[in-house]
mmCIF file of C-alpha atoms in Angstrom:
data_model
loop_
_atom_site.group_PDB
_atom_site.id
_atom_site.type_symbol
_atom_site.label_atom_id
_atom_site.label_comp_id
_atom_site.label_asym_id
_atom_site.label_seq_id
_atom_site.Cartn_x
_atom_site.Cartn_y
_atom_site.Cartn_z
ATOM 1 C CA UNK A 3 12.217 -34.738 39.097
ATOM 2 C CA UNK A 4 9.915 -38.121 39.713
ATOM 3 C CA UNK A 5 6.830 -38.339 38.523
ATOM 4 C CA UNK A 6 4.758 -40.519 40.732
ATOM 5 C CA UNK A 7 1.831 -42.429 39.083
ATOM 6 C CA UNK A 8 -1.555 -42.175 41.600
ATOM 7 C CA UNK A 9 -4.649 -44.857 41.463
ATOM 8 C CA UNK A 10 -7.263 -43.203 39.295
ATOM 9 C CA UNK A 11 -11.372 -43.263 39.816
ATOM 10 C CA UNK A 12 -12.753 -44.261 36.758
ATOM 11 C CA UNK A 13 -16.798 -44.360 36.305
ATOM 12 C CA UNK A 14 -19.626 -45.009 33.499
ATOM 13 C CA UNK A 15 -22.434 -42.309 33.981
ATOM 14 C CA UNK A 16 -25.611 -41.807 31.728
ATOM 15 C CA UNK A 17 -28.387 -39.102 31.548
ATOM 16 C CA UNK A 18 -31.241 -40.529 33.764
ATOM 17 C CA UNK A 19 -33.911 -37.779 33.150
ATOM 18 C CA UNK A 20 -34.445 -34.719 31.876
ATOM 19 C CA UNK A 21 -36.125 -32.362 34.549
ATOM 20 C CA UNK A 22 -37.847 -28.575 33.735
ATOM 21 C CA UNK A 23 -34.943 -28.584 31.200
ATOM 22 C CA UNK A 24 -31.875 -30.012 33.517
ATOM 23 C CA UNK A 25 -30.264 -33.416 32.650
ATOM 24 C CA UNK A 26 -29.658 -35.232 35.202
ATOM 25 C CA UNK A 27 -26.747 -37.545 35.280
ATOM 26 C CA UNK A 28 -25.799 -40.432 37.360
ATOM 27 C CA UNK A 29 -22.997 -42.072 37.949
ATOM 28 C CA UNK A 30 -23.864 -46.073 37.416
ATOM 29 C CA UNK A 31 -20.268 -47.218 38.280
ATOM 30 C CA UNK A 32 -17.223 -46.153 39.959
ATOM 31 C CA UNK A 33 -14.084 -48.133 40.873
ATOM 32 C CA UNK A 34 -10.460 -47.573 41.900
ATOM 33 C CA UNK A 35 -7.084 -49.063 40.511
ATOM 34 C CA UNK A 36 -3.654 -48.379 39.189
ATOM 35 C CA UNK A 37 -5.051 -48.795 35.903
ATOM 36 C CA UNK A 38 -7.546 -46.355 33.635
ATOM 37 C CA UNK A 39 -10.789 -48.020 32.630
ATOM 38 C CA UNK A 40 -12.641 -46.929 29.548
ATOM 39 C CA UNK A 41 -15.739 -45.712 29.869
ATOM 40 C CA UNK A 42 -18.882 -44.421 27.567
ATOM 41 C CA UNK A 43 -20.602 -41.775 28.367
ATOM 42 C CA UNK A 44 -23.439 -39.762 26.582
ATOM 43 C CA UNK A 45 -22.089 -36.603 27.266
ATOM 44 C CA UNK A 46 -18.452 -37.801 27.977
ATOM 45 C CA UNK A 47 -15.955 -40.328 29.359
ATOM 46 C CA UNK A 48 -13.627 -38.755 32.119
ATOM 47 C CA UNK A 49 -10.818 -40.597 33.887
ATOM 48 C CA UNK A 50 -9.745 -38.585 37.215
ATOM 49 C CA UNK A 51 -7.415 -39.214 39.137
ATOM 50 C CA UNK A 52 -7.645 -39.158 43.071
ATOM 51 C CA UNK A 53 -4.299 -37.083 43.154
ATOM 52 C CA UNK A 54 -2.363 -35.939 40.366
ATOM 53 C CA UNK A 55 -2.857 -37.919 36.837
ATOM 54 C CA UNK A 56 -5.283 -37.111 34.608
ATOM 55 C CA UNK A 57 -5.546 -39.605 31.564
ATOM 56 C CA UNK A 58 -5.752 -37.512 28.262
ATOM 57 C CA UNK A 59 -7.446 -40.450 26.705
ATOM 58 C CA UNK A 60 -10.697 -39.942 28.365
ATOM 59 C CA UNK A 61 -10.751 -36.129 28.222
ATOM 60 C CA UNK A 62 -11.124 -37.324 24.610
ATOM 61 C CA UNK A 63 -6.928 -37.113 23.941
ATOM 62 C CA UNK A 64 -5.531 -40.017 22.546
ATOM 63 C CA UNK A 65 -4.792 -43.307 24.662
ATOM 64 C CA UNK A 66 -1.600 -43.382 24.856
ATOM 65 C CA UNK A 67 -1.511 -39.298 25.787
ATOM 66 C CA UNK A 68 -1.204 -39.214 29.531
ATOM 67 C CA UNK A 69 -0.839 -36.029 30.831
ATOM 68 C CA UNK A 70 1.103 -36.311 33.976
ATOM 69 C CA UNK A 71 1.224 -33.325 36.291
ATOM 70 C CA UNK A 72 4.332 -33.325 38.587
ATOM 71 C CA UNK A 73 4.190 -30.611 40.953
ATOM 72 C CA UNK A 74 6.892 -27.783 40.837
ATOM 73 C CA UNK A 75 8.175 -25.634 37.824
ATOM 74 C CA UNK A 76 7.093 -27.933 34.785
ATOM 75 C CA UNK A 77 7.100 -26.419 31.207
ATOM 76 C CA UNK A 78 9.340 -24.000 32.436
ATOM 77 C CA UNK A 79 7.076 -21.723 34.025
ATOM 78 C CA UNK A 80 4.113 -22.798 35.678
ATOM 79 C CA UNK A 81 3.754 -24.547 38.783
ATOM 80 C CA UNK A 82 1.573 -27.754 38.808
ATOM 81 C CA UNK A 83 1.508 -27.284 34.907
ATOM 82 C CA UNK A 84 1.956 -30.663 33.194
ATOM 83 C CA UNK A 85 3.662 -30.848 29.784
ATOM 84 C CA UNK A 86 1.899 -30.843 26.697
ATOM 85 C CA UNK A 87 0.573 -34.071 25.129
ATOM 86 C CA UNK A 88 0.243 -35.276 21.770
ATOM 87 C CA UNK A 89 -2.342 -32.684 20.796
ATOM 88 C CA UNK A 90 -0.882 -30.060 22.202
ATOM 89 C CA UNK A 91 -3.133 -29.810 25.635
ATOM 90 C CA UNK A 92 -1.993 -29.581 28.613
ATOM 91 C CA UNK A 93 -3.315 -30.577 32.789
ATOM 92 C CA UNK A 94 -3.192 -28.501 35.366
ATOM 93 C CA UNK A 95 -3.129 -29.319 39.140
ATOM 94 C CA UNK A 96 -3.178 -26.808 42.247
ATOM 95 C CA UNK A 97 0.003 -27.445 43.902
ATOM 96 C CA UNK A 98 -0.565 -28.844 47.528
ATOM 97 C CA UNK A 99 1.930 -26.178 48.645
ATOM 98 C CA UNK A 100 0.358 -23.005 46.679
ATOM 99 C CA UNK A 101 -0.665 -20.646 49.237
ATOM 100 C CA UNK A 102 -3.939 -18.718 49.507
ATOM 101 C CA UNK A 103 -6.295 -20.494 51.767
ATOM 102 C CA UNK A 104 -8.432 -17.349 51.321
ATOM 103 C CA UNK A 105 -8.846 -16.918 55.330
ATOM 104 C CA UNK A 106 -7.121 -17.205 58.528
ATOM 105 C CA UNK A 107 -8.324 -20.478 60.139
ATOM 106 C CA UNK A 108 -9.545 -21.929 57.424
ATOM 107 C CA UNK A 109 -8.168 -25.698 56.081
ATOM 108 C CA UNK A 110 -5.751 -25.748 53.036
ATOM 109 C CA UNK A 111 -7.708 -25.528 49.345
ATOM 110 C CA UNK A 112 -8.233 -29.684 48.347
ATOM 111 C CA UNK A 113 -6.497 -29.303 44.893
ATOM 112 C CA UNK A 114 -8.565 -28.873 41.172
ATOM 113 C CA UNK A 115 -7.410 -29.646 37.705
ATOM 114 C CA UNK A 116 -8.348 -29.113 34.436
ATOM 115 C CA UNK A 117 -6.764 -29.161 30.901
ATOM 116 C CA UNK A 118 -6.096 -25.813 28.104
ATOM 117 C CA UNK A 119 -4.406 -25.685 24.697
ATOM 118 C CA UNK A 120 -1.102 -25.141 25.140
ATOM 119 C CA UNK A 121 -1.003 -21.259 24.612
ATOM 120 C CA UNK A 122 -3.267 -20.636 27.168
ATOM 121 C CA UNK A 123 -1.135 -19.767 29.948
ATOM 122 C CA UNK A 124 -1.340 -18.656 33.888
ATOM 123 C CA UNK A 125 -1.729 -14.889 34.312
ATOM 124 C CA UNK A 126 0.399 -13.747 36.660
ATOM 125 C CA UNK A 127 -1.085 -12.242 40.345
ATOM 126 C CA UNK A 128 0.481 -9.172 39.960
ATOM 127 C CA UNK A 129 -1.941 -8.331 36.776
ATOM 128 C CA UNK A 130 -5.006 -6.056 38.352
ATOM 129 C CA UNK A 131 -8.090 -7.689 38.388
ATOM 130 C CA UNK A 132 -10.436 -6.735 35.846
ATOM 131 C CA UNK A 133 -13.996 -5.863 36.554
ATOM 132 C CA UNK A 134 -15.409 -8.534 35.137
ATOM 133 C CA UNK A 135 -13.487 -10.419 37.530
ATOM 134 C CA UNK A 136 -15.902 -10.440 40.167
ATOM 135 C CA UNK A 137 -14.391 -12.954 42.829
ATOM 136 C CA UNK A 138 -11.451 -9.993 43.638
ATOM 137 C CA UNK A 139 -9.069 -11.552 46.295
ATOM 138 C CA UNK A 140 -11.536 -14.946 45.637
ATOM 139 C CA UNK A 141 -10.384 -15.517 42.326
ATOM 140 C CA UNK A 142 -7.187 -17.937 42.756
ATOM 141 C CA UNK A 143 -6.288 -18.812 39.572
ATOM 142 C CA UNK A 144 -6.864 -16.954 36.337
ATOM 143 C CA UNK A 145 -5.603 -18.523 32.774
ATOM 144 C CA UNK A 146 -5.791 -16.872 29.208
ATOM 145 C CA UNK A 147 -5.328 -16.990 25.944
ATOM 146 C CA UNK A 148 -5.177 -14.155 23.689
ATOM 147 C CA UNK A 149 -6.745 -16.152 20.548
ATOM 148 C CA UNK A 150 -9.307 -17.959 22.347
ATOM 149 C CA UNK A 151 -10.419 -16.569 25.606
ATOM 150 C CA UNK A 152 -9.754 -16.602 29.390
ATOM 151 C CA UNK A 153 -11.095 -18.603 32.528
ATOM 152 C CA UNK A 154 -10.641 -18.296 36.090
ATOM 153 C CA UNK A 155 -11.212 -19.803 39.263
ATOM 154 C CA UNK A 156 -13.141 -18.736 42.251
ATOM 155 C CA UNK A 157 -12.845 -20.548 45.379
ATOM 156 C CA UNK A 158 -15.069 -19.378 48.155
ATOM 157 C CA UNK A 159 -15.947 -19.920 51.995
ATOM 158 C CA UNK A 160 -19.404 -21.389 51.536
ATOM 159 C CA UNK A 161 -19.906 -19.923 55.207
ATOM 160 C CA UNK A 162 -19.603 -16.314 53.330
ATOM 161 C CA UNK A 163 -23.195 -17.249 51.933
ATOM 162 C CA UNK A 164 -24.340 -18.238 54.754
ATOM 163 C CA UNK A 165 -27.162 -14.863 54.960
ATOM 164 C CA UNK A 166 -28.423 -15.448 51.368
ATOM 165 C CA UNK A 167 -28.110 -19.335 50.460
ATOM 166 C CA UNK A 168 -28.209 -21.505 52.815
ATOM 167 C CA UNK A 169 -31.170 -21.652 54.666
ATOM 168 C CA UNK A 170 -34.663 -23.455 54.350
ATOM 169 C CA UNK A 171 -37.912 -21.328 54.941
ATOM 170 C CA UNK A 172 -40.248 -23.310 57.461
ATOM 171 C CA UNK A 173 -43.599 -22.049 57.867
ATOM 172 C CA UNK A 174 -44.646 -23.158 62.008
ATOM 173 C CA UNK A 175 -48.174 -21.163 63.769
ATOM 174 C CA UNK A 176 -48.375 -19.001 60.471
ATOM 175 C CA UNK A 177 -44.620 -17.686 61.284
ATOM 176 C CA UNK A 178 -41.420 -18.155 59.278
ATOM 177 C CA UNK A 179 -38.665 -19.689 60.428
ATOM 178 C CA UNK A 180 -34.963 -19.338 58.690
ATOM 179 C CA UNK A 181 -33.441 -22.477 59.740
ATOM 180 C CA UNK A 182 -29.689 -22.222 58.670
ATOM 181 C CA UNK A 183 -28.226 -25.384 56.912
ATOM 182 C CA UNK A 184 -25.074 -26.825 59.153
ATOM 183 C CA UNK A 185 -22.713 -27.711 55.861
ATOM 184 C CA UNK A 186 -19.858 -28.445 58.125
ATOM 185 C CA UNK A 187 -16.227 -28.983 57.046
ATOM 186 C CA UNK A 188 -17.541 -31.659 53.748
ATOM 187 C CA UNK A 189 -20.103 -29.611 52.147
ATOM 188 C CA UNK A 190 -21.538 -31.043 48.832
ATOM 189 C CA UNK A 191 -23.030 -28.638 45.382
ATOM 190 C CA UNK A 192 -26.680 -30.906 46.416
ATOM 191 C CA UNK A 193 -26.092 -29.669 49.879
ATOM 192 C CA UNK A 194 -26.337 -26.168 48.827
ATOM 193 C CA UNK A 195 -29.065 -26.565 46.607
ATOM 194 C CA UNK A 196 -30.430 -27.507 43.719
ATOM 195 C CA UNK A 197 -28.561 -25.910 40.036
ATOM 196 C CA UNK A 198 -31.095 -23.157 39.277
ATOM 197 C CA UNK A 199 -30.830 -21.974 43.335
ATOM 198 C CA UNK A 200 -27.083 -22.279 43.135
ATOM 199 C CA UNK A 201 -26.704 -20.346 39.381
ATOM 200 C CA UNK A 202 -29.294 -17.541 40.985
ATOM 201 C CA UNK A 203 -27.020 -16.961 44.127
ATOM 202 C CA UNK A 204 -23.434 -17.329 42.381
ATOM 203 C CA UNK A 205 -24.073 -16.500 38.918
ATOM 204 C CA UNK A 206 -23.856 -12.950 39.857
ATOM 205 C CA UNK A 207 -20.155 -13.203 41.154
ATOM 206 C CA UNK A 208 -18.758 -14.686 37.906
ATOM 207 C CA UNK A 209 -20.885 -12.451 35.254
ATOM 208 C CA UNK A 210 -21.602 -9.297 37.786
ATOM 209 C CA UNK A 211 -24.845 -9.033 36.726
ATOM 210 C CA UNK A 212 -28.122 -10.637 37.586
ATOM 211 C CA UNK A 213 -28.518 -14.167 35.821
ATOM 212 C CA UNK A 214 -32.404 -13.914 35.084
ATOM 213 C CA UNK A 215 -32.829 -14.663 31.170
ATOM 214 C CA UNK A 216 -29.339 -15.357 30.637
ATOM 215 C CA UNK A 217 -29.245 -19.104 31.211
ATOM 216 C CA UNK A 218 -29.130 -21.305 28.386
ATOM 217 C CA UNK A 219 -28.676 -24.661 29.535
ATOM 218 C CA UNK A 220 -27.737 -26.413 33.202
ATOM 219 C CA UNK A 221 -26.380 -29.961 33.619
ATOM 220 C CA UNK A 222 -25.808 -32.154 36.884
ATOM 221 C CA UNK A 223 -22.578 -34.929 36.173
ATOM 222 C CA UNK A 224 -21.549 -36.999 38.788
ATOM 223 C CA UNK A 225 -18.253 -37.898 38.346
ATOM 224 C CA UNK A 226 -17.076 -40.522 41.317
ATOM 225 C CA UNK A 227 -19.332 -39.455 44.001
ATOM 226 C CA UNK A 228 -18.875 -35.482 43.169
ATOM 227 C CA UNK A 229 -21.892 -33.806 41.803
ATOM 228 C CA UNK A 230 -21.000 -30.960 39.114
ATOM 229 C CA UNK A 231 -23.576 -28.392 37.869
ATOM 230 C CA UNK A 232 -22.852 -27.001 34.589
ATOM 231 C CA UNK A 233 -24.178 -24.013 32.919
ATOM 232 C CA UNK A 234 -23.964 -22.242 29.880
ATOM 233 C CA UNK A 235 -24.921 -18.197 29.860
ATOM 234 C CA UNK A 236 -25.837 -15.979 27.247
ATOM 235 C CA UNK A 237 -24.824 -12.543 26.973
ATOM 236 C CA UNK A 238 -22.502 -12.664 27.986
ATOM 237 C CA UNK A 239 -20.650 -15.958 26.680
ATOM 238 C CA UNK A 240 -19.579 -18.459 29.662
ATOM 239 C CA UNK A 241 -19.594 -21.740 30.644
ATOM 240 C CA UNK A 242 -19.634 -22.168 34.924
ATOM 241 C CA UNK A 243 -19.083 -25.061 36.844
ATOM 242 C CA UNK A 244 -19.895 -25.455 40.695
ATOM 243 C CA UNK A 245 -19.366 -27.762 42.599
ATOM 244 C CA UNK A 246 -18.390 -27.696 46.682
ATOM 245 C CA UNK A 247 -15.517 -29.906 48.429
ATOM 246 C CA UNK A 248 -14.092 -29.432 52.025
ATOM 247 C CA UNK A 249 -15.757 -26.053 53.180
ATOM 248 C CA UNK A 250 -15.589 -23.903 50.191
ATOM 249 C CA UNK A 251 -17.455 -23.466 46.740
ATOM 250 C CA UNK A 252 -15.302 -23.828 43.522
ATOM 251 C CA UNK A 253 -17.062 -21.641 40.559
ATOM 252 C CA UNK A 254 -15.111 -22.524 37.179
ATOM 253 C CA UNK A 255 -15.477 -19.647 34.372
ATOM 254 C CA UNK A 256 -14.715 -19.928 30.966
ATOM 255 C CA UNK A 257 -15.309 -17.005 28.393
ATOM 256 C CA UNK A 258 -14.532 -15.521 25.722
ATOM 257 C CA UNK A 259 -15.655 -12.429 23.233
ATOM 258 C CA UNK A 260 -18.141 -13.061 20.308
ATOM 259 C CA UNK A 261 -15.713 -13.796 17.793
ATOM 260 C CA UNK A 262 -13.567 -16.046 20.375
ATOM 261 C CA UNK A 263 -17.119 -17.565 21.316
ATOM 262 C CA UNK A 264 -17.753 -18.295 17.242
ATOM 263 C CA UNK A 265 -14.219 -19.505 16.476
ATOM 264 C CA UNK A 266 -12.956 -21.575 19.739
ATOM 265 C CA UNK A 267 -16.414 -22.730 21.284
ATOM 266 C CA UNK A 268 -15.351 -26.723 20.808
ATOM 267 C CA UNK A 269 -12.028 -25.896 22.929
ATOM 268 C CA UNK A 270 -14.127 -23.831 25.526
ATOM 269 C CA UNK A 271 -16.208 -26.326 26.364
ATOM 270 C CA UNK A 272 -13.749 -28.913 26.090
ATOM 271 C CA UNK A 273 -12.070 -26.335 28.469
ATOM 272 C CA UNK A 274 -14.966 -25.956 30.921
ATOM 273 C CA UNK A 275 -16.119 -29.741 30.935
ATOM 274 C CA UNK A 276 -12.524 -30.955 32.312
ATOM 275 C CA UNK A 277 -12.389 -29.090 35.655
ATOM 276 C CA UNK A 278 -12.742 -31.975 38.512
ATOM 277 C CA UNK A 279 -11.865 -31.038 42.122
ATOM 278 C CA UNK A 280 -9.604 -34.293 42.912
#
């Protein structure tokens, strides 16, 4: 099987402010080629690729660690699984071909990646869905690992939140008016509102439980003109990432149990801070 070497985005971002308790983070510059291009960052240095390499280096793997994702059967088992690299970690890619566009009519799922340790493995669709899984039939991906935890990966019609989250209150003649957002087919996180809107409206379908309290921290990256917001809940432990592309919401979970949470919260993170919509 080839393996077919894409031109990456590469980018040097910065915190720019600090806002009631959000950092915000802005991309300061972003450029294509067949090459990766270092980068520092304060909170991290990513290299993404615009379709299916993901340099290890930057993830913080070592430079010479490329993880290259070929679609198909790869370590034997997973589709759009890469193999591992030097430290054991390995990238995965939604396959262009995987079905489950989660809707009749709707336009095929643009592909995400991220990287896990390489026990953590896909668990298969025939396993019932927990009920902590709160996507259901939403949820198209789930990984696990029985030492350090499990993630999963909602990807959602941002249409479906149409009645709750996406409209702007006007007040016109002491009336209110619900003026409902037109997102269209390239909707954007920013577009949908700002983190502590979006973790109120979606938190709830990763945790199944109201959010209020729970929040420990929320980021915004922007990582080559994609925003990410990142958040970090408590009880119970998870780390979520949102972000929009196309016309659906991707939610990103990562969790584990307290003793999981204790022992494996460096690889978590490392876990939850690699998921990029390409």
């Amino acid at each position: 099987m080839g393996t077919t070497l894409f031109s990456s985005c590469s980018f040097l971002a910065q915190i720019s402010s600090v806002e009631n308790g959000i950092s915000r983070v802005k991309a300061v510059a972003c450029s294509t080629g067949s090459d990766s291009v270092d980068g520092v960052m304060k909170r991290r240095s990513v290299l993404v690729s615009g379709a299916s390499l993901i340099s290890s280096a930057v993830l913080g793997f070592p430079a010479d660690g490329l993880a290259v994702v070929k679609q198909g059967l790869l370590a034997g088992r997973v589709p759009g699984l890469s193999e591992p690299d030097e430290q054991g970690w390995r990238t995965y890619r939604r396959p262009d071909d995987k079905s489950g566009g989660h809707g009749v009519g709707w336009s095929p799922i643009i592909p995400y990646l991220f990287s896990v340790p390489q026990e953590w493995d896909e668990v298969p669709s025939s396993v019932p869905v927990s009920i902590a899984d709160l996507g259901g039939t939403e949820i198209d991906l789930r990984f696990a690992s029985p030492k350090e935890g499990r993630l999963f990966v909602i990807v959602a019609p941002v249409l479906r939140f149409a009645d709750t989250t996406f409209f702007n209150i006007l007040h016109f003649s002491g009336a209110l008016l619900f003026m409902i957002i037109d997102l269209g087919d390239d909707a954007t996180i920013e577009k949908i509102g700002p983190p502590e809107k979006v973790i109120n409206a979606f938190g709830p379908e990763v945790i199944g439980e109201n959010v209020e309290g729970k929040v420990l921290s929320m980021d915004v990256e922007e990582l080559c003109g994609r925003k990410y917001y990142r958040y970090e809940l408590e009880p119970p432990h998870v780390l979520i990432t949102a972000t929009a592309a196309g016309n659906r919401l991707y939610l990103f979970s990562v969790t584990g149990n307290g003793l999981q949470w204790k022992r494996h919260y460096t690889d978590l993170k490392k876990i939850a801070d690699s998921f990029r919509v390409v």
